[in-house]
Amino acid sequence: MRKSLTVFVCSTYTDLAEEREFVLQAIRKLQHQHDSMEFFGALSDLPIETCLEEVRRSDVMVVIVGHRYGSLVPGMNVSFSEAEYNEGYRLGKPCLVYLRDENIPILPKFIEREAEKITLLDRFKSILRTRHTIATFKNSHDLSVSVAADLSRTAQALEEAVKAEEAEKEEPSTSLFEEINEIIKNALGNGVEKSSVISTVRQAIATLLRTEGIRKPLVFISHSHNDKKIVSAVVSGLKNKGIDIWIDEHDIRFGDSIFKAISKGMDSADYLAFFMSKSSLSSKWSSSELDAMMSRRLSKRGGAVILPILLEDVEVPALLRDVMYLDLRDGDVAEAVDKLSTAIKHHNLNKKNKE
């Protein structure tokens, strides 16, 4: 079984005390039901480094924002809540974000009055809306129901990923020597130095091949075959822009183990383009591909950058709410291809700067 899911609740305190308690109760109930949920919530009198360390230990962040900005961290022009969020976002933690409904009246004491903090609060909310698909809440009960549902989906997604990994292990496999020999042959065939091949594994080799300029960025296409027409159009556009594609209909051959072929594709992929539709979200294969990649991300095993693409009106999976999606509901393939290729170039540049 996978390790317990650790949830960090990030919010202000004086104005959201009741909401926090309802959320923590919901998390406790999930712990009782699933025997796999834990939570950490920072206390207002803790040093900022202690709060950030709890963020680092967490798997998922629940970010709740009302109408107050909160206390500023000494020596920093941000609140404790925003500092915690910034650290979680920097580390790539999945963030489930909830904002209080602006149309619901609340007591004046729970509304920010300092001009400087009002500006900071508006900026913080703007950042959250830009980076995430946010949810709004009207009251404590409304919030706790949403959080419980989203965390349940998150836990279920991870459980499905574990099942998929276990099923993959049961597939007949070649010997360790044969697997290593195959990887070495592929790398040497692309001109990588022997010393580099020996010191790396499949994902590291894939990264090395890209940074050496031996191969182009590889995009793994996760989709439902019911959406084949528009997906094929996007794939064709990306190929025309010089982007390599992994797609099942071309890269899984007759007689191949599907589990092994998909696993190898994801190991080599730099990006996972997940086409969201009613069909894909209900598909066993598409969902397992997304769950597997998100599991790698949560378990800190690395994994491809996820590029969600919305094809029709569906509920965005909880685990993808911290990722900006590309809206392709209007069917404008040319614009979508331009935006995807631009995003890929942007991520490639950031990777090179880090490497």
Short mmCIF file of C-alpha atoms in Angstrom, two decimals:
data_model
loop_
_atom_site.label_atom_id
_atom_site.label_comp_id
_atom_site.label_asym_id
_atom_site.label_seq_id
_atom_site.Cartn_x
_atom_site.Cartn_y
_atom_site.Cartn_z
CA MET A 1 0.00 0.00 0.00
CA ARG A 2 1.11 3.59 -0.67
CA LYS A 3 2.05 5.90 2.17
CA SER A 4 -0.55 8.08 3.87
CA LEU A 5 -1.60 11.22 2.06
CA THR A 6 -0.47 14.25 4.05
CA VAL A 7 -2.62 17.37 3.66
CA PHE A 8 -1.42 20.86 4.61
CA VAL A 9 -4.22 23.35 5.31
CA CYS A 10 -3.12 26.87 4.38
CA SER A 11 -5.27 29.83 5.45
CA THR A 12 -5.56 32.84 7.73
CA TYR A 13 -6.95 32.18 11.21
CA THR A 14 -9.09 34.88 12.79
CA ASP A 15 -11.54 35.08 9.89
CA LEU A 16 -11.50 31.42 8.86
CA ALA A 17 -11.40 29.60 12.21
CA GLU A 18 -14.78 27.95 11.70
CA GLU A 19 -14.02 27.02 8.10
CA ARG A 20 -10.66 25.51 9.09
CA GLU A 21 -12.31 23.42 11.80
CA PHE A 22 -14.92 22.08 9.37
CA VAL A 23 -12.17 21.20 6.88
CA LEU A 24 -10.05 19.49 9.52
CA GLN A 25 -13.10 17.51 10.65
CA ALA A 26 -13.65 16.42 7.06
CA ILE A 27 -10.02 15.30 6.85
CA ARG A 28 -10.35 13.37 10.12
CA LYS A 29 -13.42 11.59 8.74
CA LEU A 30 -11.51 10.66 5.61
CA GLN A 31 -8.75 9.30 7.81
CA HIS A 32 -11.28 7.10 9.57
CA GLN A 33 -12.85 5.90 6.30
CA HIS A 34 -9.69 5.30 4.29
CA ASP A 35 -7.13 4.76 7.05
CA SER A 36 -4.72 6.65 4.79
CA MET A 37 -5.20 10.38 5.40
CA GLU A 38 -3.19 12.65 7.68
CA PHE A 39 -3.15 16.41 8.04
CA PHE A 40 -0.82 19.16 9.18
CA GLY A 41 -1.99 22.72 9.80
CA ALA A 42 0.42 25.51 10.72
CA LEU A 43 -0.21 27.43 13.93
CA SER A 44 -0.14 31.21 13.86
CA ASP A 45 2.57 31.48 16.51
CA LEU A 46 5.00 29.10 14.81
CA PRO A 47 8.19 30.47 13.20
CA ILE A 48 7.86 30.66 9.43
CA GLU A 49 10.56 28.03 8.86
CA THR A 50 8.59 25.53 10.97
CA CYS A 51 5.51 26.22 8.86
CA LEU A 52 7.46 25.81 5.63
CA GLU A 53 8.98 22.54 6.83
CA GLU A 54 5.44 21.19 7.33
CA VAL A 55 4.63 22.31 3.79
CA ARG A 56 7.65 20.38 2.50
CA ARG A 57 6.49 17.22 4.29
CA SER A 58 3.01 17.42 2.80
CA ASP A 59 1.68 15.74 -0.35
CA VAL A 60 -1.26 18.06 -1.07
CA MET A 61 -2.07 21.65 -0.08
CA VAL A 62 -5.58 22.90 0.66
CA VAL A 63 -5.46 26.70 0.24
CA ILE A 64 -8.40 28.65 1.71
CA VAL A 65 -8.63 32.41 1.18
CA GLY A 66 -11.23 34.78 2.60
CA HIS A 67 -11.29 38.58 2.86
CA ARG A 68 -8.27 39.05 5.13
CA TYR A 69 -4.62 38.87 4.10
CA GLY A 70 -3.21 37.95 7.50
CA SER A 71 -0.03 38.71 9.42
CA LEU A 72 3.11 39.50 7.47
CA VAL A 73 6.17 37.31 7.89
CA PRO A 74 8.88 39.34 9.68
CA GLY A 75 11.30 40.68 7.10
CA MET A 76 9.07 39.67 4.18
CA ASN A 77 6.31 41.56 2.39
CA VAL A 78 4.00 38.54 2.27
CA SER A 79 1.67 36.91 4.77
CA PHE A 80 2.32 33.59 6.46
CA SER A 81 -0.37 32.01 4.25
CA GLU A 82 1.12 33.31 1.00
CA ALA A 83 4.62 32.31 2.09
CA GLU A 84 3.37 28.77 2.78
CA TYR A 85 1.58 28.65 -0.56
CA ASN A 86 4.66 29.98 -2.41
CA GLU A 87 6.80 27.21 -0.94
CA GLY A 88 4.29 24.52 -1.88
CA TYR A 89 3.94 25.88 -5.40
CA ARG A 90 7.74 26.10 -5.78
CA LEU A 91 8.03 22.44 -4.86
CA GLY A 92 5.27 21.44 -7.29
CA LYS A 93 2.80 20.34 -4.61
CA PRO A 94 -0.76 19.80 -5.90
CA CYS A 95 -2.82 22.75 -4.62
CA LEU A 96 -6.59 22.63 -4.12
CA VAL A 97 -7.64 26.30 -3.93
CA TYR A 98 -10.88 27.63 -2.42
CA LEU A 99 -11.91 31.32 -2.33
CA ARG A 100 -14.78 32.72 -0.29
CA ASP A 101 -17.70 33.77 -2.52
CA GLU A 102 -17.51 37.56 -2.96
CA ASN A 103 -21.32 37.82 -3.01
CA ILE A 104 -21.88 36.35 0.44
CA PRO A 105 -22.09 39.00 3.22
CA ILE A 106 -19.80 38.52 6.22
CA LEU A 107 -19.06 40.43 9.43
CA PRO A 108 -17.00 43.62 8.95
CA LYS A 109 -14.33 42.35 11.37
CA PHE A 110 -13.52 39.60 8.88
CA ILE A 111 -12.79 42.07 6.06
CA GLU A 112 -9.31 43.49 5.49
CA ARG A 113 -9.11 47.25 6.22
CA GLU A 114 -5.43 48.12 5.80
CA ALA A 115 -4.88 49.59 2.33
CA GLU A 116 -1.53 47.88 1.85
CA LYS A 117 -2.89 44.48 2.81
CA ILE A 118 -5.95 44.93 0.59
CA THR A 119 -3.58 45.42 -2.34
CA LEU A 120 -1.53 42.38 -1.33
CA LEU A 121 -4.69 40.26 -0.92
CA ASP A 122 -5.99 41.23 -4.37
CA ARG A 123 -2.61 40.39 -5.89
CA PHE A 124 -2.53 37.02 -4.10
CA LYS A 125 -6.03 36.13 -5.34
CA SER A 126 -5.07 37.15 -8.86
CA ILE A 127 -2.03 34.84 -8.74
CA LEU A 128 -4.17 31.95 -7.54
CA ARG A 129 -6.77 32.49 -10.27
CA THR A 130 -4.03 32.63 -12.90
CA ARG A 131 -2.25 29.47 -11.76
CA HIS A 132 -5.17 27.28 -10.69
CA THR A 133 -8.74 26.28 -11.38
CA ILE A 134 -10.23 27.65 -8.18
CA ALA A 135 -13.45 26.70 -6.37
CA THR A 136 -15.59 29.12 -4.33
CA PHE A 137 -17.42 28.45 -1.09
CA LYS A 138 -20.36 30.15 0.63
CA ASN A 139 -20.06 28.75 4.15
CA SER A 140 -18.16 26.26 6.28
CA HIS A 141 -20.33 23.30 5.37
CA ASP A 142 -20.12 24.10 1.66
CA LEU A 143 -16.33 24.27 1.91
CA SER A 144 -15.91 21.05 3.88
CA VAL A 145 -18.06 19.10 1.40
CA SER A 146 -15.96 20.36 -1.54
CA VAL A 147 -12.65 19.62 0.19
CA ALA A 148 -13.78 16.15 1.26
CA ALA A 149 -14.92 15.31 -2.28
CA ASP A 150 -11.70 16.61 -3.87
CA LEU A 151 -9.45 14.82 -1.40
CA SER A 152 -11.43 11.59 -1.81
CA ARG A 153 -10.88 11.80 -5.57
CA THR A 154 -7.20 12.48 -4.98
CA ALA A 155 -6.87 9.44 -2.71
CA GLN A 156 -8.78 7.29 -5.19
CA ALA A 157 -6.54 8.43 -8.04
CA LEU A 158 -3.46 7.41 -6.09
CA GLU A 159 -4.99 4.03 -5.21
CA GLU A 160 -5.71 3.42 -8.89
CA ALA A 161 -2.14 4.35 -9.74
CA VAL A 162 -0.86 1.81 -7.21
CA LYS A 163 -3.09 -0.88 -8.72
CA ALA A 164 -1.82 -0.04 -12.20
CA GLU A 165 1.79 -0.32 -11.01
CA GLU A 166 1.07 -3.67 -9.35
CA ALA A 167 -0.57 -4.95 -12.53
CA GLU A 168 2.47 -3.84 -14.51
CA LYS A 169 4.76 -5.80 -12.17
CA GLU A 170 2.75 -8.94 -12.87
CA GLU A 171 3.41 -8.65 -16.60
CA PRO A 172 6.10 -11.02 -17.94
CA SER A 173 9.39 -9.15 -17.97
CA THR A 174 12.78 -9.61 -19.53
CA SER A 175 15.79 -10.21 -17.34
CA LEU A 176 17.54 -7.27 -15.72
CA PHE A 177 20.55 -7.80 -18.00
CA GLU A 178 18.37 -7.75 -21.13
CA GLU A 179 16.60 -4.58 -20.01
CA ILE A 180 19.86 -2.79 -19.25
CA ASN A 181 21.35 -4.06 -22.50
CA GLU A 182 18.39 -2.69 -24.45
CA ILE A 183 18.68 0.75 -22.80
CA ILE A 184 22.45 0.86 -23.41
CA LYS A 185 22.03 -0.11 -27.08
CA ASN A 186 19.44 2.62 -27.63
CA ALA A 187 21.60 5.25 -25.92
CA LEU A 188 24.82 4.23 -27.68
CA GLY A 189 22.96 4.18 -30.96
CA ASN A 190 22.15 7.85 -30.43
CA GLY A 191 25.78 8.78 -29.76
CA VAL A 192 25.81 9.14 -25.97
CA GLU A 193 29.18 8.49 -24.29
CA LYS A 194 29.52 5.10 -22.57
CA SER A 195 30.42 6.68 -19.21
CA SER A 196 27.16 8.62 -19.26
CA VAL A 197 25.10 5.53 -20.11
CA ILE A 198 26.52 3.45 -17.25
CA SER A 199 25.67 6.08 -14.60
CA THR A 200 22.06 6.57 -15.54
CA VAL A 201 18.68 4.85 -15.69
CA ARG A 202 15.88 5.13 -18.18
CA GLN A 203 14.46 8.50 -17.09
CA ALA A 204 17.91 9.99 -16.59
CA ILE A 205 18.95 8.78 -20.04
CA ALA A 206 15.86 10.36 -21.55
CA THR A 207 16.78 13.67 -19.92
CA LEU A 208 20.40 13.32 -21.02
CA LEU A 209 19.43 12.67 -24.64
CA ARG A 210 17.31 15.82 -24.64
CA THR A 211 19.92 18.07 -23.05
CA GLU A 212 22.60 16.73 -25.42
CA GLY A 213 20.40 17.78 -28.32
CA ILE A 214 20.23 14.20 -29.58
CA ARG A 215 16.47 14.06 -29.40
CA LYS A 216 13.61 16.52 -29.38
CA PRO A 217 11.17 16.94 -26.48
CA LEU A 218 8.75 14.00 -26.43
CA VAL A 219 5.03 14.53 -25.75
CA PHE A 220 3.01 11.55 -24.50
CA ILE A 221 -0.58 11.79 -25.82
CA SER A 222 -3.24 10.58 -23.37
CA HIS A 223 -6.74 10.59 -24.85
CA SER A 224 -9.91 8.69 -25.58
CA HIS A 225 -10.30 7.21 -29.05
CA ASN A 226 -13.73 8.85 -29.14
CA ASP A 227 -11.84 12.16 -29.48
CA LYS A 228 -9.53 10.82 -32.19
CA LYS A 229 -10.44 13.40 -34.85
CA ILE A 230 -9.46 16.54 -32.92
CA VAL A 231 -6.55 14.81 -31.13
CA SER A 232 -5.10 13.69 -34.46
CA ALA A 233 -5.33 17.26 -35.75
CA VAL A 234 -3.41 18.57 -32.72
CA VAL A 235 -0.81 15.80 -33.03
CA SER A 236 -0.29 16.62 -36.70
CA GLY A 237 0.18 20.30 -35.87
CA LEU A 238 2.74 19.55 -33.14
CA LYS A 239 4.71 17.26 -35.47
CA ASN A 240 4.79 20.03 -38.08
CA LYS A 241 6.43 22.24 -35.44
CA GLY A 242 9.18 19.66 -34.90
CA ILE A 243 7.83 18.12 -31.69
CA ASP A 244 8.12 14.35 -31.22
CA ILE A 245 4.95 12.51 -30.22
CA TRP A 246 4.25 9.23 -28.39
CA ILE A 247 0.75 7.98 -29.16
CA ASP A 248 -0.57 4.46 -28.63
CA GLU A 249 -1.84 3.82 -32.16
CA HIS A 250 1.66 4.41 -33.56
CA ASP A 251 3.93 3.28 -30.72
CA ILE A 252 2.24 0.11 -29.47
CA ARG A 253 2.75 -2.71 -31.94
CA PHE A 254 0.93 -5.99 -32.36
CA GLY A 255 2.07 -8.41 -29.66
CA ASP A 256 3.49 -5.70 -27.35
CA SER A 257 2.64 -5.67 -23.65
CA ILE A 258 0.38 -2.63 -23.32
CA PHE A 259 1.44 -1.95 -19.72
CA LYS A 260 5.14 -2.12 -20.58
CA ALA A 261 4.80 -0.05 -23.74
CA ILE A 262 2.91 2.71 -21.91
CA SER A 263 5.35 2.63 -19.00
CA LYS A 264 8.32 3.02 -21.34
CA GLY A 265 6.57 5.83 -23.17
CA MET A 266 5.96 7.72 -19.94
CA ASP A 267 9.53 7.11 -18.74
CA SER A 268 10.86 8.77 -21.88
CA ALA A 269 8.25 11.54 -22.12
CA ASP A 270 9.02 15.12 -21.17
CA TYR A 271 5.35 16.13 -21.38
CA LEU A 272 2.00 14.42 -20.98
CA ALA A 273 -0.77 16.04 -23.03
CA PHE A 274 -4.00 14.95 -21.31
CA PHE A 275 -7.10 15.62 -23.44
CA MET A 276 -9.99 16.10 -21.00
CA SER A 277 -13.42 14.97 -22.17
CA LYS A 278 -16.27 12.92 -20.77
CA SER A 279 -14.88 9.91 -22.62
CA SER A 280 -11.27 10.28 -21.44
CA LEU A 281 -12.22 10.92 -17.81
CA SER A 282 -14.33 7.76 -17.81
CA SER A 283 -11.73 5.72 -19.71
CA LYS A 284 -9.75 3.17 -17.71
CA TRP A 285 -6.64 3.66 -19.84
CA SER A 286 -6.62 7.47 -19.96
CA SER A 287 -7.34 7.76 -16.24
CA SER A 288 -4.64 5.22 -15.34
CA GLU A 289 -2.09 7.14 -17.45
CA LEU A 290 -2.91 10.39 -15.65
CA ASP A 291 -2.96 8.68 -12.24
CA ALA A 292 0.40 7.02 -12.88
CA MET A 293 2.06 10.30 -13.86
CA MET A 294 0.54 12.17 -10.90
CA SER A 295 1.65 9.35 -8.60
CA ARG A 296 5.23 9.81 -9.81
CA ARG A 297 4.93 13.52 -9.12
CA LEU A 298 3.56 13.04 -5.60
CA SER A 299 6.12 10.35 -4.77
CA LYS A 300 8.93 12.69 -5.96
CA ARG A 301 10.00 10.17 -8.62
CA GLY A 302 9.87 12.88 -11.23
CA GLY A 303 7.67 12.57 -14.27
CA ALA A 304 6.56 14.54 -17.27
CA VAL A 305 5.15 18.06 -17.21
CA ILE A 306 1.38 17.67 -17.47
CA LEU A 307 -0.39 19.76 -20.11
CA PRO A 308 -4.19 19.44 -19.64
CA ILE A 309 -6.31 20.22 -22.70
CA LEU A 310 -10.05 20.80 -22.19
CA LEU A 311 -12.19 19.47 -25.07
CA GLU A 312 -15.64 19.93 -23.54
CA ASP A 313 -17.40 20.97 -20.34
CA VAL A 314 -16.30 18.48 -17.68
CA GLU A 315 -15.33 18.67 -14.02
CA VAL A 316 -11.56 19.14 -13.88
CA PRO A 317 -10.00 16.33 -11.77
CA ALA A 318 -8.90 17.54 -8.34
CA LEU A 319 -5.28 16.62 -8.99
CA LEU A 320 -5.21 18.91 -12.05
CA ARG A 321 -6.64 21.99 -10.36
CA ASP A 322 -3.16 23.32 -9.68
CA VAL A 323 -2.30 23.18 -13.40
CA MET A 324 -3.49 25.74 -15.95
CA TYR A 325 -5.31 23.95 -18.77
CA LEU A 326 -5.59 24.83 -22.47
CA ASP A 327 -9.19 25.51 -23.47
CA LEU A 328 -9.92 23.78 -26.79
CA ARG A 329 -13.70 23.77 -26.47
CA ASP A 330 -13.93 26.18 -29.41
CA GLY A 331 -12.18 23.66 -31.69
CA ASP A 332 -9.48 26.12 -32.80
CA VAL A 333 -6.71 23.58 -33.40
CA ALA A 334 -4.24 26.05 -34.92
CA GLU A 335 -4.35 28.32 -31.87
CA ALA A 336 -4.11 25.31 -29.54
CA VAL A 337 -1.02 24.00 -31.36
CA ASP A 338 0.62 27.44 -31.14
CA LYS A 339 -0.07 27.68 -27.40
CA LEU A 340 1.12 24.13 -26.73
CA SER A 341 4.36 24.57 -28.68
CA THR A 342 4.98 27.88 -26.90
CA ALA A 343 4.39 26.26 -23.51
CA ILE A 344 6.77 23.42 -24.39
CA LYS A 345 9.48 25.85 -25.48
CA HIS A 346 9.00 27.80 -22.23
CA HIS A 347 9.34 24.67 -20.09
CA ASN A 348 12.37 23.53 -22.10
CA LEU A 349 14.10 26.86 -21.46
CA ASN A 350 13.41 26.60 -17.74
CA LYS A 351 14.78 23.03 -17.69
CA LYS A 352 17.98 24.09 -19.45
CA ASN A 353 18.48 26.94 -17.00
CA LYS A 354 18.10 24.53 -14.07
CA GLU A 355 20.40 21.93 -15.62
#
